[in-house]
Coordinates of C-alpha atoms in Angstrom, one line a residue:
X1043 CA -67.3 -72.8 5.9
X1044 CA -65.4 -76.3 6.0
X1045 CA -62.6 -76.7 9.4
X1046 CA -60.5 -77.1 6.4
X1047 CA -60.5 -73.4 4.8
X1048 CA -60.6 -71.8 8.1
X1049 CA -57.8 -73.3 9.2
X1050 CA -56.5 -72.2 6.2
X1051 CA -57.3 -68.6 6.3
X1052 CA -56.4 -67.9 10.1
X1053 CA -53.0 -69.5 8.6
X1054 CA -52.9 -66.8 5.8
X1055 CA -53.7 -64.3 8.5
X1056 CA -51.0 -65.4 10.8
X1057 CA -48.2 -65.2 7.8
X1058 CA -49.5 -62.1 6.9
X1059 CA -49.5 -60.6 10.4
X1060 CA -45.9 -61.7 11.0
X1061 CA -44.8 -60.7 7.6
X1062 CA -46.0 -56.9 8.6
X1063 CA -44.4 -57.4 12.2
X1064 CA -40.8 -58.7 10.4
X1065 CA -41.5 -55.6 8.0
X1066 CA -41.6 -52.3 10.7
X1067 CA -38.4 -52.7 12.1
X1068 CA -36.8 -52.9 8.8
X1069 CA -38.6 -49.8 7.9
X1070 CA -37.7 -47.9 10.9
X1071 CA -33.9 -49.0 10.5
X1072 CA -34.2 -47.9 6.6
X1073 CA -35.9 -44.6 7.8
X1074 CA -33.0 -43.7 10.8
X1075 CA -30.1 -44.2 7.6
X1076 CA -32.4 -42.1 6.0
X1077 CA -32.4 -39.1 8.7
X1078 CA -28.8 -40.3 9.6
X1079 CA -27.7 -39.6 6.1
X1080 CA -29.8 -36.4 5.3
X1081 CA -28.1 -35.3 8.4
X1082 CA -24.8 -36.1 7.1
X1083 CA -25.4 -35.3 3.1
X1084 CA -26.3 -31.7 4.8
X1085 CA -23.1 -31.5 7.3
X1086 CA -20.8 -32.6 4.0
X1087 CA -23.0 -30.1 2.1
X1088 CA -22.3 -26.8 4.6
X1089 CA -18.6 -28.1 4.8
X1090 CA -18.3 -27.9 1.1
X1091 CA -19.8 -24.5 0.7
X1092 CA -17.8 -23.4 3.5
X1093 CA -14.7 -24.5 2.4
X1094 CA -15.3 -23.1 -1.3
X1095 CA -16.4 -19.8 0.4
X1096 CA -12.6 -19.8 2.2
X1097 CA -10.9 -20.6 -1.1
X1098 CA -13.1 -17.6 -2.5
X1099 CA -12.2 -15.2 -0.1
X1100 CA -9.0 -16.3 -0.3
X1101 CA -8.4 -15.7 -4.1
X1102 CA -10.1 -12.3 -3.7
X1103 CA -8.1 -10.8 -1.2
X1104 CA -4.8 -12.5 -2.6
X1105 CA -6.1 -11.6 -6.4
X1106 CA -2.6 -9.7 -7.4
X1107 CA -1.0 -12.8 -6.2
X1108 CA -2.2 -15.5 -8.3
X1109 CA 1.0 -16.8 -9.6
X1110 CA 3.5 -19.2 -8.5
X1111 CA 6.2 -17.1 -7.7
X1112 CA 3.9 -14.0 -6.6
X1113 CA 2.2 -16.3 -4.5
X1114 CA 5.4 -17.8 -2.9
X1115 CA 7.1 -14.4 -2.4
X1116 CA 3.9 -13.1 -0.7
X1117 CA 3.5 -16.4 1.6
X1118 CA 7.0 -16.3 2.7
X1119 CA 6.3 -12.3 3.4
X1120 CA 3.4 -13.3 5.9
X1121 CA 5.3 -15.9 7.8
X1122 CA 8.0 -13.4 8.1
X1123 CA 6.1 -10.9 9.8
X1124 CA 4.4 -13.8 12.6
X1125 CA 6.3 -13.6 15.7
X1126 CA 5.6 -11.6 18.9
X1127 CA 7.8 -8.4 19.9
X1128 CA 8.1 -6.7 23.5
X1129 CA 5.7 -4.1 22.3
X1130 CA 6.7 -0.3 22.3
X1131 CA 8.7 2.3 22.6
X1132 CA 10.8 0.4 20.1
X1133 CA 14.8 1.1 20.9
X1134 CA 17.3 1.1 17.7
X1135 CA 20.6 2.0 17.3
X1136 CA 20.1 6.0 16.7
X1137 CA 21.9 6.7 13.3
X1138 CA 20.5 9.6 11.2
X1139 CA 16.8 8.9 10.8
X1140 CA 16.2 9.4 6.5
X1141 CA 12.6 8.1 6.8
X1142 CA 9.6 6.3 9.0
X1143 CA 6.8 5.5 6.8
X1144 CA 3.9 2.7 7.4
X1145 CA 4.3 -0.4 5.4
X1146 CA 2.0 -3.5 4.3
X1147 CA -0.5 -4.5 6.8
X1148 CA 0.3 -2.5 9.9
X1149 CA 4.2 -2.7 9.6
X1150 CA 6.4 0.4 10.3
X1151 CA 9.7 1.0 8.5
X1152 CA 12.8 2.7 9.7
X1153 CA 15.4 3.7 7.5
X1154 CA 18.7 5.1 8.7
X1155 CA 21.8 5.9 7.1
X1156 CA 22.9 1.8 8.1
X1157 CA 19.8 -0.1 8.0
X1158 CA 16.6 -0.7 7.2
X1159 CA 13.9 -2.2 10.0
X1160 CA 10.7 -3.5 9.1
X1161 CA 8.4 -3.6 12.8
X1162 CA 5.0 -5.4 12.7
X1163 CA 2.0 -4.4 15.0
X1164 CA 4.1 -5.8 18.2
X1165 CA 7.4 -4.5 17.8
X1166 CA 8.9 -7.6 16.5
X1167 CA 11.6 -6.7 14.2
X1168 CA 10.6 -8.8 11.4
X1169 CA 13.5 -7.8 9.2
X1170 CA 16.8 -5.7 9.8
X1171 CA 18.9 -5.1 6.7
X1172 CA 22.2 -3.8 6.3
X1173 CA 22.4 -1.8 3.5
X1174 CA 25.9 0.4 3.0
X1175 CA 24.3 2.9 1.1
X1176 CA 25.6 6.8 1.4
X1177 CA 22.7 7.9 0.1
X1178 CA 19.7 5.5 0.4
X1179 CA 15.8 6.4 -0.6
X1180 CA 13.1 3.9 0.1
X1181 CA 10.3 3.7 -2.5
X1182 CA 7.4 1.4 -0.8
X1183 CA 4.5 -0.3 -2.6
X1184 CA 1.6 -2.2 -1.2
X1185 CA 3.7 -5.3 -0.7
X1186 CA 7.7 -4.6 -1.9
X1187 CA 10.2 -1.7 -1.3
X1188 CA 12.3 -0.1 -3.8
X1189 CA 15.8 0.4 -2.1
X1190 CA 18.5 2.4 -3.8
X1191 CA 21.5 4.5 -3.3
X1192 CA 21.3 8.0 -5.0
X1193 CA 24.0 8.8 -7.2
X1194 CA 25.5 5.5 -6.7
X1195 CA 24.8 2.2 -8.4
X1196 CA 23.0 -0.1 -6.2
X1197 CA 19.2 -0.8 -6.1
X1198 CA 17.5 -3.9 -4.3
X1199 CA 13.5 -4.4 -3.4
X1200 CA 12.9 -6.1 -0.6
X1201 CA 10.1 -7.3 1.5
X1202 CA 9.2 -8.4 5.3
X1203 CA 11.3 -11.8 3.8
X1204 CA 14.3 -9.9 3.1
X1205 CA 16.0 -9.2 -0.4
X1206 CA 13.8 -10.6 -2.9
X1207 CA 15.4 -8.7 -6.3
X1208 CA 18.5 -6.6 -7.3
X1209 CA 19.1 -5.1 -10.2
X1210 CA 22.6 -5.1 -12.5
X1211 CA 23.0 -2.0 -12.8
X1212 CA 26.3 0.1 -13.6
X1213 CA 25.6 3.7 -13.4
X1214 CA 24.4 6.1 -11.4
X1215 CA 20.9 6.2 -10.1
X1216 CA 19.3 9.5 -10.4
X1217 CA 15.7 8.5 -9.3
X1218 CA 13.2 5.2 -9.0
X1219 CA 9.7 4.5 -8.0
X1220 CA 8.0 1.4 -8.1
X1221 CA 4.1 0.0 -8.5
X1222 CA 2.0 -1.7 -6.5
X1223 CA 2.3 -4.2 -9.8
X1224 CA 5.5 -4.9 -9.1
X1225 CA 6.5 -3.3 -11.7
X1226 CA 10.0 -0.8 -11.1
X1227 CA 11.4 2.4 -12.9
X1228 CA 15.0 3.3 -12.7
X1229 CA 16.5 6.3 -14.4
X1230 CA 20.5 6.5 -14.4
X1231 CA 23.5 8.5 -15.7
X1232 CA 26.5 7.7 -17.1
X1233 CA 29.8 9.0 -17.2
X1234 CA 29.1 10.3 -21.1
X1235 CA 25.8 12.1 -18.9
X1236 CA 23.4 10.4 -21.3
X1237 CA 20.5 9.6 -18.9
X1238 CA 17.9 6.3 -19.5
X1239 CA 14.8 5.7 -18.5
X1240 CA 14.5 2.2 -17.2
X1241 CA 11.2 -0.1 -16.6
X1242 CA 11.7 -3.8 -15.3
X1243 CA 8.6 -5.9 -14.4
X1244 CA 8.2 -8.2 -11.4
X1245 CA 10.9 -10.4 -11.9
X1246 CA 13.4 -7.6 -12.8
X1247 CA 13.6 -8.1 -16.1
X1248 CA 13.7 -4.8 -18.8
X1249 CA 10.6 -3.8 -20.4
X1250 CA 11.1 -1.0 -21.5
X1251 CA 14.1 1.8 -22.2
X1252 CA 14.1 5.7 -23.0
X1253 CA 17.2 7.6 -23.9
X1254 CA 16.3 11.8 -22.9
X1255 CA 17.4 14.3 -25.1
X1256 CA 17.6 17.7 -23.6
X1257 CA 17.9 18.8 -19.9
X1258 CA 18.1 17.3 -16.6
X1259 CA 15.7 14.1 -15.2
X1260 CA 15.1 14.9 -11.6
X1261 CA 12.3 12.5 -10.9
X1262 CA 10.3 9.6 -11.8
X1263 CA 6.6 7.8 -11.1
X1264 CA 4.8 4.6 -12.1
X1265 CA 1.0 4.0 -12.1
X1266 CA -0.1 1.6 -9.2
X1267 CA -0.9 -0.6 -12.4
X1268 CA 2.1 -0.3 -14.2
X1269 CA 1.1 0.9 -17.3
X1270 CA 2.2 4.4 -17.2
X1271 CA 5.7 5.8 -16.2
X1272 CA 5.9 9.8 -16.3
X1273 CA 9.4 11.6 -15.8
X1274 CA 9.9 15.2 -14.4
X1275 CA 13.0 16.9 -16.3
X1276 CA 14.8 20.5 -15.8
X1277 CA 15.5 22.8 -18.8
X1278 CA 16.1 26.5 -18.8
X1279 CA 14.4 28.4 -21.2
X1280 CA 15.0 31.9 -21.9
X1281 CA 17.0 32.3 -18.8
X1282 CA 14.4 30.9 -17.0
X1283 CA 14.1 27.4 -15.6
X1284 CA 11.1 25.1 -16.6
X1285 CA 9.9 22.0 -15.9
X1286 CA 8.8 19.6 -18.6
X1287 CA 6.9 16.5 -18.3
X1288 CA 6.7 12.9 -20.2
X1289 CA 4.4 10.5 -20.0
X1290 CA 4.9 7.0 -21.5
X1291 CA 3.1 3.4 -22.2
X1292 CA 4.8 1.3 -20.6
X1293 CA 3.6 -1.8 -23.0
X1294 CA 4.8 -0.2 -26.2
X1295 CA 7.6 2.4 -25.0
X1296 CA 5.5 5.2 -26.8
X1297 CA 5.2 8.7 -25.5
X1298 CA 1.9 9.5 -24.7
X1299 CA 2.1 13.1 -24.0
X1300 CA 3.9 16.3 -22.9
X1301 CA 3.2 19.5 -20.7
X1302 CA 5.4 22.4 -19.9
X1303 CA 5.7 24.3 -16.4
X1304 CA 7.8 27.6 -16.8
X1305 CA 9.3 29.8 -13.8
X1306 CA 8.6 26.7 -11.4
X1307 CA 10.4 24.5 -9.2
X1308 CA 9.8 20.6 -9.4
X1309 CA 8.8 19.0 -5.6
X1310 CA 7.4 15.9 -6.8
X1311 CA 5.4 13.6 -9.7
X1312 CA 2.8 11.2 -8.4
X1313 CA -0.1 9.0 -9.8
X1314 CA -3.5 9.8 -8.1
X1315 CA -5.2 7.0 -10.0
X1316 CA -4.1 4.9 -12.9
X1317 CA -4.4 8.0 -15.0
X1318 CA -4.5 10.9 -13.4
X1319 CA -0.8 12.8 -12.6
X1320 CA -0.6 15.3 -10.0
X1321 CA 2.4 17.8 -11.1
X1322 CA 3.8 19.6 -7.4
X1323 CA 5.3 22.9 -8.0
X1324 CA 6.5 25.7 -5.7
X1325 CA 3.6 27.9 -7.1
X1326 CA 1.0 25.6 -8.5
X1327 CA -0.4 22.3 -8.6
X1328 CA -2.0 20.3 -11.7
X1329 CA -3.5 17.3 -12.5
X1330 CA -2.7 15.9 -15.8
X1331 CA -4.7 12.8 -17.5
X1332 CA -2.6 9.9 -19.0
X1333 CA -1.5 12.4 -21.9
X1334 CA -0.5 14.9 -20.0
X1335 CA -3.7 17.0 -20.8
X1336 CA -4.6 19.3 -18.3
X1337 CA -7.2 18.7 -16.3
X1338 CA -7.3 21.1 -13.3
X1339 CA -4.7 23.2 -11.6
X1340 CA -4.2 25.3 -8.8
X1341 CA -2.0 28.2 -7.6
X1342 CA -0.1 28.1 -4.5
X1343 CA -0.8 31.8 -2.6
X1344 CA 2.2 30.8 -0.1
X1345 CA 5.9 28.8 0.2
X1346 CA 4.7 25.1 1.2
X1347 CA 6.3 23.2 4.1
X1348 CA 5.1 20.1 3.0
X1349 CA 3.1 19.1 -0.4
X1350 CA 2.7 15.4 -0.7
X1351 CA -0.3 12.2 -1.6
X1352 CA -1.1 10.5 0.1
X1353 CA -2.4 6.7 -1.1
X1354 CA -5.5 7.5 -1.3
X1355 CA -5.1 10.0 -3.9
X1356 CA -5.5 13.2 -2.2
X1357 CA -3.1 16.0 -2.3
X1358 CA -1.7 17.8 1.1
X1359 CA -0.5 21.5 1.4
X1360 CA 1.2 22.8 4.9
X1361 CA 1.9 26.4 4.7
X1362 CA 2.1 29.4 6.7
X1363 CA 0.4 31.9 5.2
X1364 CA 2.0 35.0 7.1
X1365 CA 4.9 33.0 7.4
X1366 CA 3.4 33.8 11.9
X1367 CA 4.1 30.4 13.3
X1368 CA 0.5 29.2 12.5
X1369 CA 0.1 27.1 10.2
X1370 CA -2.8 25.7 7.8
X1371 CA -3.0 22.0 6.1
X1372 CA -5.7 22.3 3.5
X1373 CA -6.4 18.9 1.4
X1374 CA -7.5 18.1 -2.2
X1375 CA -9.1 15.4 -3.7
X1376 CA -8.1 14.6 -7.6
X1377 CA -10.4 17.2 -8.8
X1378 CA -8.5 19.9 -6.3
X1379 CA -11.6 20.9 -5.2
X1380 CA -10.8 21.2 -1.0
X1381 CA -12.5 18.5 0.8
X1382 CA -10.8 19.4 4.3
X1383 CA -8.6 22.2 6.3
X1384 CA -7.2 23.2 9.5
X1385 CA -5.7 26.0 11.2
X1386 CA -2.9 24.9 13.8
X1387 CA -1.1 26.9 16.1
X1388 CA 2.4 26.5 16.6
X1389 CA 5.4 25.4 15.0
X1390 CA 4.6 22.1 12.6
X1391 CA 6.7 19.5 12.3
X1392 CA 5.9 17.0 10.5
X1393 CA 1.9 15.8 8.9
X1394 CA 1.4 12.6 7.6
X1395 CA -1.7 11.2 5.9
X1396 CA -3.1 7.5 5.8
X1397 CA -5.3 8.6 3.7
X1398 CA -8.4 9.4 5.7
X1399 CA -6.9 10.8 9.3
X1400 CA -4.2 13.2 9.3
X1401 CA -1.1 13.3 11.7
X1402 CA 0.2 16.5 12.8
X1403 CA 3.4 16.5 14.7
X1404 CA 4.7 20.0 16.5
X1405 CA 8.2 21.0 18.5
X1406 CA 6.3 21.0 21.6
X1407 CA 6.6 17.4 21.8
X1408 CA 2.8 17.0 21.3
X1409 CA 0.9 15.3 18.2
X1410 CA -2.6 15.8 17.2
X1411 CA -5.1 13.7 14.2
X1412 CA -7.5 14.6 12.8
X1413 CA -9.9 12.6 10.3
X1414 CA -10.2 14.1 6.8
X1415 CA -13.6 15.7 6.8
X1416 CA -13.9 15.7 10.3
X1417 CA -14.3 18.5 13.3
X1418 CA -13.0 16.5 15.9
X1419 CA -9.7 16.7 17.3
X1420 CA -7.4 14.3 19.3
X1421 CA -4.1 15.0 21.0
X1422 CA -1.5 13.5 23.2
X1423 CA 1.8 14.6 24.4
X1424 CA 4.9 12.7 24.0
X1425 CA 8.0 11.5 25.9
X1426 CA 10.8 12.0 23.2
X1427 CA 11.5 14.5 20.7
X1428 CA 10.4 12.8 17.7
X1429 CA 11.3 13.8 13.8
X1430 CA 8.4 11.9 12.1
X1431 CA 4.5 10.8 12.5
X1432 CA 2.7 8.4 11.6
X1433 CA -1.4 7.6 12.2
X1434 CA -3.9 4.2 12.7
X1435 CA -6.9 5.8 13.6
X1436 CA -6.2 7.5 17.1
X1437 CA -3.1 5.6 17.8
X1438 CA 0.0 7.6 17.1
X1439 CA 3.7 6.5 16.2
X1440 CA 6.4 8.7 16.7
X1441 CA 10.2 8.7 15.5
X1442 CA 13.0 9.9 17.2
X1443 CA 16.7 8.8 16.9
X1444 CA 17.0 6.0 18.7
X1445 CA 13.2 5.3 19.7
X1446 CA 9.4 4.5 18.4
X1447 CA 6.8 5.8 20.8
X1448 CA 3.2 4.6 20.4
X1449 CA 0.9 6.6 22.0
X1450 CA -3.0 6.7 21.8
X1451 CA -4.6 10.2 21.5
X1452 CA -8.1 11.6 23.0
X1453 CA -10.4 14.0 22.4
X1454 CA -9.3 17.2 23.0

């Protein structure tokens, strides 16, 4: 081979070489972006999905809020209730106590013959509300309670915000009840005694209207979806008194059904589900569907001390059956068929239900829960001489005049 071409190809070689040497660096560098941004695509990835997992959750558990002013009613409700209290026993100025029930997420509620105090889990007193009633019955719903005066004109819902709604209203207020919708029901009297039946959705404005015919309205429920309103009224037949009661649709002001209780005392109406009505009566309980078909009943073999639902749909009896001082709490589910009783011994005060533990409160200043279903009980004693109960899990909240004591409770 000629000097000439070898020069020549060690030249090729050398170009080539150093074009490969310029060339790895580059690579390398082009390869770290790579990883660099495979690292970051990734990161932006898992930020994305966890953000739209957030939002998700969000909607879900905020679902019956998904309107503008739903939505800002219910946000300023859960900055109302931040703020940190000085923990319990809670002091208050000791009016009358008319009722302590739990509220919301945790909250208790006090309502006295002057006020009404909403308490979140630390005793802060997120809201205290004047109210001038002479008569006043709270009504509360998963997120709003019904306020009104009884045989006067004024009713107001309210939240952990304060007043939210009021309603113009110039006659007197027999009964109301109101949905976890949002949705209320009024029923009133005027001085003519014609009584209405009146059904305003969440903004307050009248849906719907019913004008009764014969006999007395004594109370009034709503379905926790709104759709259904049935009304409890007082005849006598025969001499003797009945009790009749109306369903309606709430969309179309149409009765749905009717059903007739004779020789029986009224103690309270109340949706199980979003169709099924339980009917409490001195001597039996029923269960009605949507038309006021019956479904099941019951009769009563003893006076009741307390019949109530609770909100999980089950039905609580507290009698005495040899009217002896002991007492039993027996406890239906929508079929009636008895998921749960207990014999107690002593004088009963008060029960309450959360719907799966209940609350048993007796004049020996000492408090007991039990779960529904369960065999276990647990019991504390208590410092004041409370009038109501209330349960979360073992933790017990008692009401006197003047105080609320939270005590927890152990196994007995």
């Amino acid at each position: 081979m000629k000097a000439e071409n070898k020069f020549k190809l060690r030249v090729s070689k050398k170009k080539l070489l150093d074009k490969i040497e310029n060339q790895t660096p580059a690579s390398e560098t082009k390869m770290n972006r790579s990883k660099r941004a495979n690292r970051f695509g990734w990161f932006g990835k898992g930020f994305l999905i966890a953000v739209f997992s957030l939002l998700l959750l969000f909607l879900i558990f905020n679902i019956n809020y998904l309107t503008p002013s739903k939505m800002k009613e219910h946000m300023k409700a859960v900055f109302a209730d931040f703020g940190h209290g000085e923990g319990f026993p809670y002091h208050f100025s000791s009016d009358d106590i008319i009722d302590f029930f739990a509220f919301s997420s945790g909250d208790k509620v006090i309502l006295t013959n002057n006020d009404l105090i909403i308490l979140n889990g630390s005793a802060n007193e997120v809201l205290h509300y004047k109210h001038s009633m002479s008569n006043p019955i709270a009504k509360p719903s998963r997120d709003r309670i019904l306020l009104f005066d009884q045989g006067s004109t004024k009713a107001i819902i309210l939240n952990q915000s304060g007043q939210v709604l009021s309603f113009p209203n110039e006659n007197k207020i027999l009964c109301a009840d109101i949905s976890d919708s949002g949705k209320s029901v009024i029923v009133t009297r005027d001085d003519s005694q014609k009584e209405v039946l009146s059904v305003y959705n969440f903004s307050g404005k009248k849906m719907m209207e019913w004008e009764k015919g014969e006999g007395y309205i004594i109370d009034c429920t709503i379905s926790a979806n709104g759709n259904f309103v049935a009304l409890g009224i007082v005849d006598t037949e025969n001499a003797m008194q009945t009790v009749n009661v109306f369903t309606f649709s709430v969309s179309n002001a149409k009765q749905k059904g009717h059903m007739q209780f004779k020789s029986s005392y009224l103690y309270d109406l109340d949706f199980l589900t979003t169709n099924d009505l339980a009917v409490l009566c001195n001597n039996k309980i029923s269960v009605l569907n949507a038309k006021c078909e019956l479904k099941s009943d019951l009769e009563l073999s003893a006076d009741s001390k307390q019949l109530f639902t609770d909100k999980k749909g089950h039905i609580i009896n507290v009698y005495s059956l040899y009217n002896n001082g002991n007492y039993t709490i027996d406890v239906y589910n929508t079929s009636l068929k008895k998921i749960y009783s207990k014999d107690s011994e002593g004088e009963i005060v008060k029960v309450s239900s959360d719907g799966s533990s209940l609350a048993t409160l007796f004049t020996n200043k000492t408090a007991q829960v039990n779960k529904i279903g369960g065999n276990v009980t647990f019991t504390c004693k208590l410092d004041i001489d409370p009038m109501f109960i209330l349960s979360n899990n073992k933790t017990v909240f008692v009401c006197s005049n003047g105080t609320v004591e939270k005590v927890k409770a152990t196994r007995k």
